[in-house]
């Protein structure tokens, strides 16, 4: 059995997400009843779109990585827990004993919940099953039980589907991606935090009136408020902050301009890549809708995709670029912090993107929510770093010689893995049972009042609601 699973994992690793995803989309579209030619074109278009998204993301990651390295060098920061980045975290998770089993576990959980009618997301983002394996591998390291780790991976697969369903309407409304949900734990975990902080900011005089969104900025500043120009401006500021310490102002200006143009390119190209992706998804969504209506009436099916499809929005990118220096500042000033951020600074857009529908694109609120999430993440990261380091060593991952331990923003900074690991380590099977009960409670609470939950997650546009209210007011007055 292990040989079969090892071969399956080897195929997934060898093909990569950009090849595996089109194949899965093609097969799923055929099963849903799409014509072969349409299914083939849909799968290929989605694959091409993800190639484009990854190329643009690579440009952003490289640019921000250089900025981060320069800022860290200028500040002379030294810490003993090193951020090794999500690619290393994914390799560690897939290389663990849980990683061998996580793909069949994730598929079985998805099929069982989908066909039982409990969830509505068909998760085709198989590559990102590593997030489930990450939690399971750390629990295996904490408890010494592979069984506990496999149960935890299954629970995380289920939780990702529940969160995807809950946030689907908000994501579709704000990002303009019909028929899509995001079963990505690293992104969805911010939703409860964002809802709580958004509620709090609504009740603080002065703060509740601060509204900074890309549409308002563009309307007031004209061409200077366009996303491409904002990307240039933010890049210039980041570049000057990063490279001014060298003293060679010719080089500083050159590198700052390069940073600005690169980030301007990201702001322009990412949304266009997402449009190509949606072109490929339309036939799949139509086939899924037709398939379900024939068998289950009005029940919707969402196609679960990587949160990479979200981060092309100007609000997600702008808030994330602001949060890069904030994250570095936090690593300097937080009491007791032992973590130096580096490799994962560029994945901050993935962490904050799901907050955008909740605050309706208010960049100010996204920065506040992102800052609180990062503060929490530093302390979670320190708590989980011994387990992550032990798992890495068991998986054959080399620990950097300058580090006593390792972490990553994705998934080492996330409170959901921390809570699940604490439950399993402290209470064993009982703790995992409590996690299951919590997931079921969330699932059935959402099913009992879906509109209320979806509204909290940004399904309704506050501006539209306000305009409707304003339009209604005169008619009421007239009746009086």
CSV table of C-alpha atoms in Angstrom, one decimal:
chain,number,residue,atom,x,y,z
A,1,UNK,CA,0.0,0.0,0.0
A,2,UNK,CA,2.8,2.4,0.9
A,3,UNK,CA,4.4,1.7,-2.5
A,4,UNK,CA,1.1,2.7,-4.3
A,5,UNK,CA,0.8,5.9,-2.2
A,6,UNK,CA,4.4,6.7,-2.8
A,7,UNK,CA,3.9,6.4,-6.5
A,8,UNK,CA,0.8,8.6,-6.4
A,9,UNK,CA,2.7,11.2,-4.4
A,10,UNK,CA,5.6,10.9,-6.9
A,11,UNK,CA,3.2,11.6,-9.8
A,12,UNK,CA,1.7,14.6,-8.1
A,13,UNK,CA,5.2,16.0,-7.3
A,14,UNK,CA,6.5,15.3,-10.8
A,15,UNK,CA,3.5,16.9,-12.6
A,16,UNK,CA,3.2,19.9,-10.4
A,17,UNK,CA,0.1,22.0,-9.9
A,18,UNK,CA,0.1,23.6,-13.3
A,19,UNK,CA,-0.1,20.2,-15.1
A,20,UNK,CA,-2.1,18.3,-12.5
A,21,UNK,CA,-4.8,20.9,-12.3
A,22,UNK,CA,-5.7,21.0,-16.0
A,23,UNK,CA,-5.9,17.1,-16.0
A,24,UNK,CA,-8.2,17.2,-13.0
A,25,UNK,CA,-10.4,19.9,-14.5
A,26,UNK,CA,-10.7,18.0,-17.8
A,27,UNK,CA,-11.7,14.8,-16.1
A,28,UNK,CA,-14.2,16.6,-13.7
A,29,UNK,CA,-15.7,18.6,-16.6
A,30,UNK,CA,-16.3,15.3,-18.6
A,31,UNK,CA,-17.9,13.6,-15.5
A,32,UNK,CA,-20.1,16.7,-15.1
A,33,UNK,CA,-21.3,16.3,-18.7
A,34,UNK,CA,-19.3,18.9,-20.6
A,35,UNK,CA,-18.4,18.1,-24.2
A,36,UNK,CA,-14.8,16.7,-24.6
A,37,UNK,CA,-13.6,19.6,-26.7
A,38,UNK,CA,-15.0,22.2,-24.3
A,39,UNK,CA,-13.6,20.2,-21.3
A,40,UNK,CA,-10.2,20.0,-22.9
A,41,UNK,CA,-10.1,23.7,-23.7
A,42,UNK,CA,-11.3,24.6,-20.2
A,43,UNK,CA,-8.6,22.5,-18.5
A,44,UNK,CA,-5.8,23.8,-20.7
A,45,UNK,CA,-7.0,27.5,-20.3
A,46,UNK,CA,-6.9,27.1,-16.5
A,47,UNK,CA,-3.5,25.5,-16.6
A,48,UNK,CA,-2.1,28.3,-18.8
A,49,UNK,CA,-3.7,30.9,-16.4
A,50,UNK,CA,-1.9,29.3,-13.4
A,51,UNK,CA,1.3,29.3,-15.4
A,52,UNK,CA,0.8,33.1,-15.9
A,53,UNK,CA,-0.2,33.6,-12.2
A,54,UNK,CA,2.9,31.7,-11.0
A,55,UNK,CA,5.2,33.8,-13.3
A,56,UNK,CA,3.8,37.0,-12.0
A,57,UNK,CA,3.9,35.7,-8.4
A,58,UNK,CA,7.5,34.7,-9.0
A,59,UNK,CA,8.3,38.3,-10.0
A,60,UNK,CA,6.6,39.6,-6.8
A,61,UNK,CA,8.3,37.0,-4.6
A,62,UNK,CA,11.7,37.7,-6.0
A,63,UNK,CA,11.2,41.5,-5.7
A,64,UNK,CA,9.9,41.5,-2.2
A,65,UNK,CA,12.5,38.9,-1.2
A,66,UNK,CA,15.3,41.2,-2.3
A,67,UNK,CA,13.6,44.1,-0.4
A,68,UNK,CA,13.3,42.0,2.7
A,69,UNK,CA,16.9,40.8,2.6
A,70,UNK,CA,18.1,44.4,2.3
A,71,UNK,CA,16.0,45.7,5.2
A,72,UNK,CA,17.1,42.8,7.4
A,73,UNK,CA,20.7,43.5,6.5
A,74,UNK,CA,20.3,47.2,7.2
A,75,UNK,CA,18.7,46.6,10.6
A,76,UNK,CA,21.4,44.1,11.6
A,77,UNK,CA,18.6,41.7,12.8
A,78,UNK,CA,19.6,38.4,14.3
A,79,UNK,CA,17.2,35.7,15.6
A,80,UNK,CA,17.7,32.0,16.2
A,81,UNK,CA,14.3,30.8,14.6
A,82,UNK,CA,14.6,31.2,10.9
A,83,UNK,CA,11.6,31.5,8.5
A,84,UNK,CA,12.4,28.9,5.8
A,85,UNK,CA,9.3,29.7,3.7
A,86,UNK,CA,6.2,27.8,2.5
A,87,UNK,CA,8.0,25.7,-0.2
A,88,UNK,CA,10.1,24.2,2.6
A,89,UNK,CA,7.0,23.7,4.8
A,90,UNK,CA,5.3,22.0,1.9
A,91,UNK,CA,8.3,19.7,1.3
A,92,UNK,CA,8.5,18.8,5.0
A,93,UNK,CA,4.7,18.1,5.1
A,94,UNK,CA,4.7,15.9,2.0
A,95,UNK,CA,7.9,14.2,3.0
A,96,UNK,CA,6.4,13.1,6.3
A,97,UNK,CA,4.6,9.8,7.0
A,98,UNK,CA,1.3,11.7,6.9
A,99,UNK,CA,2.2,13.3,3.6
A,100,UNK,CA,2.2,9.8,2.0
A,101,UNK,CA,-1.5,9.4,2.9
A,102,UNK,CA,-2.9,12.9,2.6
A,103,UNK,CA,-4.0,12.9,-1.1
A,104,UNK,CA,-6.4,9.9,-0.7
A,105,UNK,CA,-7.5,11.2,2.7
A,106,UNK,CA,-8.3,14.6,1.2
A,107,UNK,CA,-10.2,13.1,-1.8
A,108,UNK,CA,-12.2,10.7,0.4
A,109,UNK,CA,-13.2,13.5,2.8
A,110,UNK,CA,-14.2,15.8,-0.1
A,111,UNK,CA,-16.3,13.2,-1.9
A,112,UNK,CA,-18.0,12.0,1.3
A,113,UNK,CA,-19.0,15.5,2.4
A,114,UNK,CA,-20.0,16.6,-1.1
A,115,UNK,CA,-22.2,13.6,-1.9
A,116,UNK,CA,-23.8,13.6,1.5
A,117,UNK,CA,-24.9,17.1,0.9
A,118,UNK,CA,-23.0,18.5,3.9
A,119,UNK,CA,-20.7,20.7,1.9
A,120,UNK,CA,-20.8,22.2,-1.6
A,121,UNK,CA,-17.1,22.6,-2.6
A,122,UNK,CA,-15.4,20.3,-5.0
A,123,UNK,CA,-11.7,20.9,-4.1
A,124,UNK,CA,-9.5,20.4,-7.2
A,125,UNK,CA,-6.5,22.1,-5.5
A,126,UNK,CA,-4.9,18.8,-4.7
A,127,UNK,CA,-1.4,20.2,-4.5
A,128,UNK,CA,-2.4,22.3,-1.4
A,129,UNK,CA,-3.4,19.2,0.5
A,130,UNK,CA,0.0,19.7,2.0
A,131,UNK,CA,-1.6,22.1,4.5
A,132,UNK,CA,-3.5,19.1,5.9
A,133,UNK,CA,-0.4,17.0,6.0
A,134,UNK,CA,1.5,19.8,7.8
A,135,UNK,CA,-0.9,19.7,10.7
A,136,UNK,CA,-1.0,16.0,10.8
A,137,UNK,CA,2.8,15.7,10.6
A,138,UNK,CA,3.3,18.0,13.6
A,139,UNK,CA,0.7,16.1,15.6
A,140,UNK,CA,2.5,12.9,14.8
A,141,UNK,CA,5.7,14.5,16.0
A,142,UNK,CA,4.0,15.8,19.2
A,143,UNK,CA,2.1,12.5,20.1
A,144,UNK,CA,4.2,9.8,18.4
A,145,UNK,CA,1.1,8.5,16.8
A,146,UNK,CA,0.7,8.3,13.0
A,147,UNK,CA,-3.0,7.5,13.5
A,148,UNK,CA,-3.6,10.8,15.3
A,149,UNK,CA,-1.8,12.6,12.5
A,150,UNK,CA,-4.0,11.0,9.9
A,151,UNK,CA,-7.1,11.9,11.8
A,152,UNK,CA,-6.0,15.4,12.1
A,153,UNK,CA,-5.3,15.7,8.4
A,154,UNK,CA,-8.8,14.4,7.7
A,155,UNK,CA,-10.2,17.0,10.1
A,156,UNK,CA,-8.3,19.8,8.4
A,157,UNK,CA,-9.6,18.7,5.0
A,158,UNK,CA,-13.1,18.8,6.4
A,159,UNK,CA,-12.6,22.2,8.0
A,160,UNK,CA,-11.2,23.7,4.8
A,161,UNK,CA,-14.4,22.7,3.0
A,162,UNK,CA,-16.7,24.2,5.6
A,163,UNK,CA,-14.7,27.5,5.6
A,164,UNK,CA,-14.7,27.5,1.8
A,165,UNK,CA,-18.5,27.2,1.7
A,166,UNK,CA,-19.0,29.8,4.3
A,167,UNK,CA,-16.8,32.4,2.5
A,168,UNK,CA,-17.7,31.5,-1.1
A,169,UNK,CA,-20.4,34.1,-1.6
A,170,UNK,CA,-18.2,36.9,-0.2
A,171,UNK,CA,-15.3,35.8,-2.4
A,172,UNK,CA,-17.5,35.6,-5.5
A,173,UNK,CA,-19.1,39.0,-4.8
A,174,UNK,CA,-15.9,40.9,-4.0
A,175,UNK,CA,-13.4,39.3,-6.4
A,176,UNK,CA,-15.8,38.6,-9.3
A,177,UNK,CA,-15.1,34.9,-9.5
A,178,UNK,CA,-18.5,33.2,-9.9
A,179,UNK,CA,-18.8,29.5,-9.0
A,180,UNK,CA,-15.5,29.5,-7.1
A,181,UNK,CA,-14.6,28.9,-3.4
A,182,UNK,CA,-11.2,28.9,-1.6
A,183,UNK,CA,-10.6,25.8,0.5
A,184,UNK,CA,-7.1,27.1,1.5
A,185,UNK,CA,-6.5,27.0,5.2
A,186,UNK,CA,-3.6,29.5,5.2
A,187,UNK,CA,-6.1,32.1,3.7
A,188,UNK,CA,-9.4,31.1,5.3
A,189,UNK,CA,-8.0,31.1,8.9
A,190,UNK,CA,-8.1,35.0,9.0
A,191,UNK,CA,-11.9,35.1,8.5
A,192,UNK,CA,-13.0,34.8,12.2
A,193,UNK,CA,-10.2,37.3,13.2
A,194,UNK,CA,-11.3,39.7,10.4
A,195,UNK,CA,-14.9,39.5,11.4
A,196,UNK,CA,-14.2,40.2,15.0
A,197,UNK,CA,-11.8,43.1,14.3
A,198,UNK,CA,-14.1,44.6,11.7
A,199,UNK,CA,-17.0,44.5,14.2
A,200,UNK,CA,-14.7,46.3,16.8
A,201,UNK,CA,-13.5,49.0,14.3
A,202,UNK,CA,-17.2,49.7,13.4
A,203,UNK,CA,-17.7,50.7,17.1
A,204,UNK,CA,-14.6,53.0,17.5
A,205,UNK,CA,-15.3,56.7,16.8
A,206,UNK,CA,-13.0,58.1,14.2
A,207,UNK,CA,-11.6,54.7,13.2
A,208,UNK,CA,-14.9,53.6,11.8
A,209,UNK,CA,-14.9,56.5,9.4
A,210,UNK,CA,-11.5,55.8,7.9
A,211,UNK,CA,-12.0,54.5,4.4
A,212,UNK,CA,-9.1,53.8,2.2
A,213,UNK,CA,-9.8,51.7,-0.8
A,214,UNK,CA,-8.3,51.5,-4.3
A,215,UNK,CA,-11.5,52.6,-6.0
A,216,UNK,CA,-11.8,55.8,-3.9
A,217,UNK,CA,-8.1,56.6,-4.3
A,218,UNK,CA,-8.4,56.1,-8.1
A,219,UNK,CA,-11.6,58.3,-8.3
A,220,UNK,CA,-9.9,61.1,-6.3
A,221,UNK,CA,-6.4,61.0,-7.9
A,222,UNK,CA,-7.3,60.0,-11.4
A,223,UNK,CA,-4.4,58.3,-13.2
A,224,UNK,CA,-2.2,58.6,-10.1
A,225,UNK,CA,-4.7,56.4,-8.3
A,226,UNK,CA,-4.7,53.6,-10.8
A,227,UNK,CA,-3.4,50.2,-9.5
A,228,UNK,CA,-0.4,50.3,-11.9
A,229,UNK,CA,0.7,53.7,-10.6
A,230,UNK,CA,0.0,52.7,-7.0
A,231,UNK,CA,2.3,49.7,-7.5
A,232,UNK,CA,5.0,51.9,-8.8
A,233,UNK,CA,4.6,54.3,-5.9
A,234,UNK,CA,4.6,51.6,-3.2
A,235,UNK,CA,7.6,49.9,-4.9
A,236,UNK,CA,9.6,53.2,-4.9
A,237,UNK,CA,8.9,53.7,-1.2
A,238,UNK,CA,9.8,50.1,-0.4
A,239,UNK,CA,12.9,50.3,-2.6
A,240,UNK,CA,14.1,53.5,-0.9
A,241,UNK,CA,13.5,52.1,2.5
A,242,UNK,CA,15.4,48.9,1.7
A,243,UNK,CA,18.4,50.2,-0.3
A,244,UNK,CA,19.1,53.7,1.1
A,245,UNK,CA,21.5,52.2,3.6
A,246,UNK,CA,24.0,51.4,0.9
A,247,UNK,CA,24.9,55.1,0.5
A,248,UNK,CA,25.4,54.7,-3.3
A,249,UNK,CA,22.4,56.9,-4.4
A,250,UNK,CA,22.8,56.0,-8.0
A,251,UNK,CA,22.4,52.3,-7.2
A,252,UNK,CA,19.6,53.2,-4.7
A,253,UNK,CA,17.6,55.0,-7.3
A,254,UNK,CA,18.1,52.3,-9.9
A,255,UNK,CA,17.0,49.5,-7.6
A,256,UNK,CA,14.1,51.5,-6.3
A,257,UNK,CA,12.9,52.1,-9.8
A,258,UNK,CA,13.3,48.4,-10.6
A,259,UNK,CA,11.3,47.5,-7.5
A,260,UNK,CA,8.6,50.0,-8.5
A,261,UNK,CA,8.2,48.9,-12.1
A,262,UNK,CA,8.2,45.2,-11.0
A,263,UNK,CA,5.4,45.8,-8.5
A,264,UNK,CA,3.5,48.0,-11.1
A,265,UNK,CA,3.7,45.0,-13.4
A,266,UNK,CA,2.3,42.7,-10.7
A,267,UNK,CA,-0.6,45.1,-10.1
A,268,UNK,CA,-1.5,45.1,-13.8
A,269,UNK,CA,-0.8,41.5,-14.8
A,270,UNK,CA,-2.2,39.5,-11.9
A,271,UNK,CA,-5.9,40.6,-12.5
A,272,UNK,CA,-5.5,39.8,-16.2
A,273,UNK,CA,-4.2,36.3,-15.4
A,274,UNK,CA,-7.2,35.7,-13.2
A,275,UNK,CA,-9.6,36.8,-16.0
A,276,UNK,CA,-8.0,34.1,-18.2
A,277,UNK,CA,-8.5,31.6,-15.4
A,278,UNK,CA,-12.2,32.6,-15.1
A,279,UNK,CA,-12.6,32.1,-18.9
A,280,UNK,CA,-11.5,28.5,-18.4
A,281,UNK,CA,-13.7,28.0,-15.3
A,282,UNK,CA,-17.0,29.1,-16.9
A,283,UNK,CA,-17.6,25.9,-18.9
A,284,UNK,CA,-16.9,23.8,-15.7
A,285,UNK,CA,-19.2,26.0,-13.6
A,286,UNK,CA,-22.0,25.7,-16.2
A,287,UNK,CA,-21.5,21.9,-16.4
A,288,UNK,CA,-21.5,21.6,-12.6
A,289,UNK,CA,-24.7,23.7,-12.3
A,290,UNK,CA,-26.5,21.6,-14.9
A,291,UNK,CA,-25.3,18.3,-13.4
A,292,UNK,CA,-26.5,19.3,-9.9
A,293,UNK,CA,-29.8,20.7,-11.0
A,294,UNK,CA,-30.7,17.4,-12.7
A,295,UNK,CA,-29.9,15.5,-9.5
A,296,UNK,CA,-30.4,17.9,-6.5
A,297,UNK,CA,-32.5,20.8,-7.7
A,298,UNK,CA,-31.1,24.2,-6.7
A,299,UNK,CA,-28.1,23.0,-4.8
A,300,UNK,CA,-24.9,24.8,-5.8
A,301,UNK,CA,-21.5,23.3,-6.4
A,302,UNK,CA,-18.4,25.5,-5.9
A,303,UNK,CA,-15.0,24.7,-7.6
A,304,UNK,CA,-12.4,24.9,-4.9
A,305,UNK,CA,-9.2,26.7,-6.0
A,306,UNK,CA,-5.9,28.1,-4.7
A,307,UNK,CA,-6.2,31.5,-3.1
A,308,UNK,CA,-3.7,32.7,-5.7
A,309,UNK,CA,-6.7,33.6,-7.8
A,310,UNK,CA,-7.5,36.3,-5.2
A,311,UNK,CA,-4.3,38.2,-4.7
A,312,UNK,CA,-4.4,40.0,-8.0
A,313,UNK,CA,-6.9,42.5,-6.6
A,314,UNK,CA,-5.4,45.9,-5.9
A,315,UNK,CA,-6.7,45.9,-2.3
A,316,UNK,CA,-5.0,42.6,-1.5
A,317,UNK,CA,-1.7,43.6,-3.1
A,318,UNK,CA,-1.6,47.2,-1.7
A,319,UNK,CA,-2.3,46.1,1.9
A,320,UNK,CA,0.2,43.3,1.6
A,321,UNK,CA,3.0,45.6,0.4
A,322,UNK,CA,2.3,47.9,3.4
A,323,UNK,CA,2.5,44.9,5.7
A,324,UNK,CA,6.0,43.8,4.6
A,325,UNK,CA,7.8,46.6,6.5
A,326,UNK,CA,5.2,46.2,9.3
A,327,UNK,CA,6.2,42.5,9.7
A,328,UNK,CA,9.9,43.4,9.8
A,329,UNK,CA,9.2,46.1,12.4
A,330,UNK,CA,7.2,43.6,14.5
A,331,UNK,CA,10.0,41.1,14.4
A,332,UNK,CA,12.3,43.8,15.9
A,333,UNK,CA,10.0,45.2,18.6
A,334,UNK,CA,7.7,42.3,19.8
A,335,UNK,CA,8.7,41.3,23.3
A,336,UNK,CA,10.4,37.9,23.5
A,337,UNK,CA,10.4,37.4,19.7
A,338,UNK,CA,13.0,34.9,18.4
A,339,UNK,CA,11.9,34.7,14.7
A,340,UNK,CA,13.5,36.4,11.8
A,341,UNK,CA,11.2,36.7,8.8
A,342,UNK,CA,12.6,36.4,5.4
A,343,UNK,CA,11.5,33.7,2.9
A,344,UNK,CA,7.7,34.0,3.6
A,345,UNK,CA,7.3,37.8,3.7
A,346,UNK,CA,6.1,37.7,0.1
A,347,UNK,CA,3.2,35.3,0.9
A,348,UNK,CA,1.5,37.9,3.1
A,349,UNK,CA,-1.1,38.5,0.3
A,350,UNK,CA,-2.3,34.9,0.7
A,351,UNK,CA,-2.7,35.5,4.5
A,352,UNK,CA,-4.8,38.7,4.2
A,353,UNK,CA,-6.7,38.2,0.9
A,354,UNK,CA,-9.8,36.7,2.5
A,355,UNK,CA,-10.2,39.7,4.8
A,356,UNK,CA,-11.0,41.9,1.7
A,357,UNK,CA,-14.6,40.9,1.2
A,358,UNK,CA,-15.3,41.3,5.0
A,359,UNK,CA,-14.1,45.0,5.0
A,360,UNK,CA,-15.2,45.6,1.4
A,361,UNK,CA,-11.7,46.4,0.2
A,362,UNK,CA,-10.8,48.9,2.9
A,363,UNK,CA,-7.0,48.8,2.8
A,364,UNK,CA,-6.7,50.5,6.2
A,365,UNK,CA,-8.7,47.8,7.9
A,366,UNK,CA,-6.9,45.1,6.0
A,367,UNK,CA,-3.6,46.4,7.3
A,368,UNK,CA,-4.9,46.5,10.9
A,369,UNK,CA,-6.3,43.0,10.6
A,370,UNK,CA,-3.1,41.8,9.0
A,371,UNK,CA,-0.9,43.4,11.7
A,372,UNK,CA,-2.9,41.7,14.5
A,373,UNK,CA,-2.8,38.4,12.6
A,374,UNK,CA,1.0,38.7,12.3
A,375,UNK,CA,1.5,39.6,16.0
A,376,UNK,CA,-0.5,36.4,16.9
A,377,UNK,CA,1.5,34.5,14.3
A,378,UNK,CA,4.9,35.4,15.8
A,379,UNK,CA,4.0,33.8,19.1
A,380,UNK,CA,2.3,30.8,17.5
A,381,UNK,CA,5.4,30.4,15.3
A,382,UNK,CA,7.7,30.3,18.4
A,383,UNK,CA,5.4,27.7,20.0
A,384,UNK,CA,5.3,25.4,17.0
A,385,UNK,CA,8.9,25.8,15.9
A,386,UNK,CA,10.2,22.9,18.0
A,387,UNK,CA,7.7,20.5,16.4
A,388,UNK,CA,8.3,21.9,12.9
A,389,UNK,CA,12.0,21.4,13.4
A,390,UNK,CA,11.6,17.9,14.6
A,391,UNK,CA,9.3,17.0,11.7
A,392,UNK,CA,11.8,18.6,9.3
A,393,UNK,CA,14.6,16.5,10.6
A,394,UNK,CA,12.5,13.3,10.5
A,395,UNK,CA,11.7,14.2,6.8
A,396,UNK,CA,15.4,14.6,6.0
A,397,UNK,CA,15.2,18.4,5.7
A,398,UNK,CA,18.5,20.2,6.5
A,399,UNK,CA,18.2,22.8,9.2
A,400,UNK,CA,20.1,26.1,8.4
A,401,UNK,CA,23.3,26.0,10.5
A,402,UNK,CA,22.7,29.5,11.9
A,403,UNK,CA,19.3,28.4,13.3
A,404,UNK,CA,18.3,26.5,16.4
A,405,UNK,CA,14.8,26.0,14.9
A,406,UNK,CA,12.7,26.8,11.8
A,407,UNK,CA,9.3,28.2,11.1
A,408,UNK,CA,7.2,29.7,8.2
A,409,UNK,CA,4.4,32.2,7.9
A,410,UNK,CA,2.5,29.5,6.0
A,411,UNK,CA,1.6,27.3,8.0
A,412,UNK,CA,3.8,27.9,11.0
A,413,UNK,CA,2.1,31.2,12.0
A,414,UNK,CA,-1.5,29.9,11.9
A,415,UNK,CA,-3.6,29.6,15.0
A,416,UNK,CA,-5.8,26.8,13.7
A,417,UNK,CA,-2.9,24.3,13.5
A,418,UNK,CA,-1.7,25.5,16.9
A,419,UNK,CA,-5.1,24.9,18.6
A,420,UNK,CA,-5.5,21.5,16.9
A,421,UNK,CA,-2.0,20.4,17.9
A,422,UNK,CA,-2.5,21.6,21.5
A,423,UNK,CA,-5.8,19.6,21.7
A,424,UNK,CA,-4.2,16.5,20.4
A,425,UNK,CA,-1.0,16.8,22.5
A,426,UNK,CA,-2.9,17.6,25.7
A,427,UNK,CA,-5.9,15.3,25.4
A,428,UNK,CA,-5.0,12.8,22.7
A,429,UNK,CA,-8.0,11.2,20.9
A,430,UNK,CA,-10.4,13.1,23.1
A,431,UNK,CA,-8.8,16.4,21.9
A,432,UNK,CA,-9.3,15.4,18.3
A,433,UNK,CA,-12.8,14.4,19.1
A,434,UNK,CA,-13.4,18.0,20.5
A,435,UNK,CA,-11.9,19.4,17.3
A,436,UNK,CA,-14.4,17.3,15.3
A,437,UNK,CA,-17.3,18.5,17.4
A,438,UNK,CA,-16.2,22.1,16.9
A,439,UNK,CA,-16.1,21.6,13.1
A,440,UNK,CA,-19.5,20.0,13.1
A,441,UNK,CA,-20.9,22.8,15.3
A,442,UNK,CA,-19.6,25.4,12.7
A,443,UNK,CA,-21.0,23.3,9.8
A,444,UNK,CA,-24.5,22.9,11.3
A,445,UNK,CA,-24.6,26.5,12.6
A,446,UNK,CA,-23.8,27.7,9.0
A,447,UNK,CA,-26.3,25.4,7.5
A,448,UNK,CA,-29.0,26.6,9.9
A,449,UNK,CA,-28.4,30.3,9.1
A,450,UNK,CA,-26.4,30.5,5.9
A,451,UNK,CA,-27.3,34.1,5.0
A,452,UNK,CA,-26.2,35.4,8.4
A,453,UNK,CA,-22.9,33.6,8.2
A,454,UNK,CA,-22.3,34.6,4.5
A,455,UNK,CA,-23.1,38.3,5.3
A,456,UNK,CA,-20.5,38.2,8.1
A,457,UNK,CA,-18.0,36.9,5.5
A,458,UNK,CA,-18.7,39.7,3.1
A,459,UNK,CA,-21.5,38.3,0.8
A,460,UNK,CA,-23.3,41.7,0.8
A,461,UNK,CA,-21.8,44.9,-0.4
A,462,UNK,CA,-22.2,47.5,2.4
A,463,UNK,CA,-22.2,50.4,-0.2
A,464,UNK,CA,-25.1,48.9,-2.1
A,465,UNK,CA,-27.0,48.3,1.1
A,466,UNK,CA,-26.4,51.9,2.1
A,467,UNK,CA,-27.5,53.2,-1.3
A,468,UNK,CA,-30.7,51.1,-1.1
A,469,UNK,CA,-31.4,52.5,2.4
A,470,UNK,CA,-30.8,56.1,1.1
A,471,UNK,CA,-33.1,55.6,-1.8
A,472,UNK,CA,-35.8,54.1,0.5
A,473,UNK,CA,-35.7,57.0,2.9
A,474,UNK,CA,-37.4,59.7,0.8
A,475,UNK,CA,-40.3,57.4,0.0
A,476,UNK,CA,-40.9,56.9,3.7
A,477,UNK,CA,-40.8,60.6,4.3
A,478,UNK,CA,-43.2,61.2,1.5
A,479,UNK,CA,-45.7,58.8,3.0
A,480,UNK,CA,-45.6,60.7,6.3
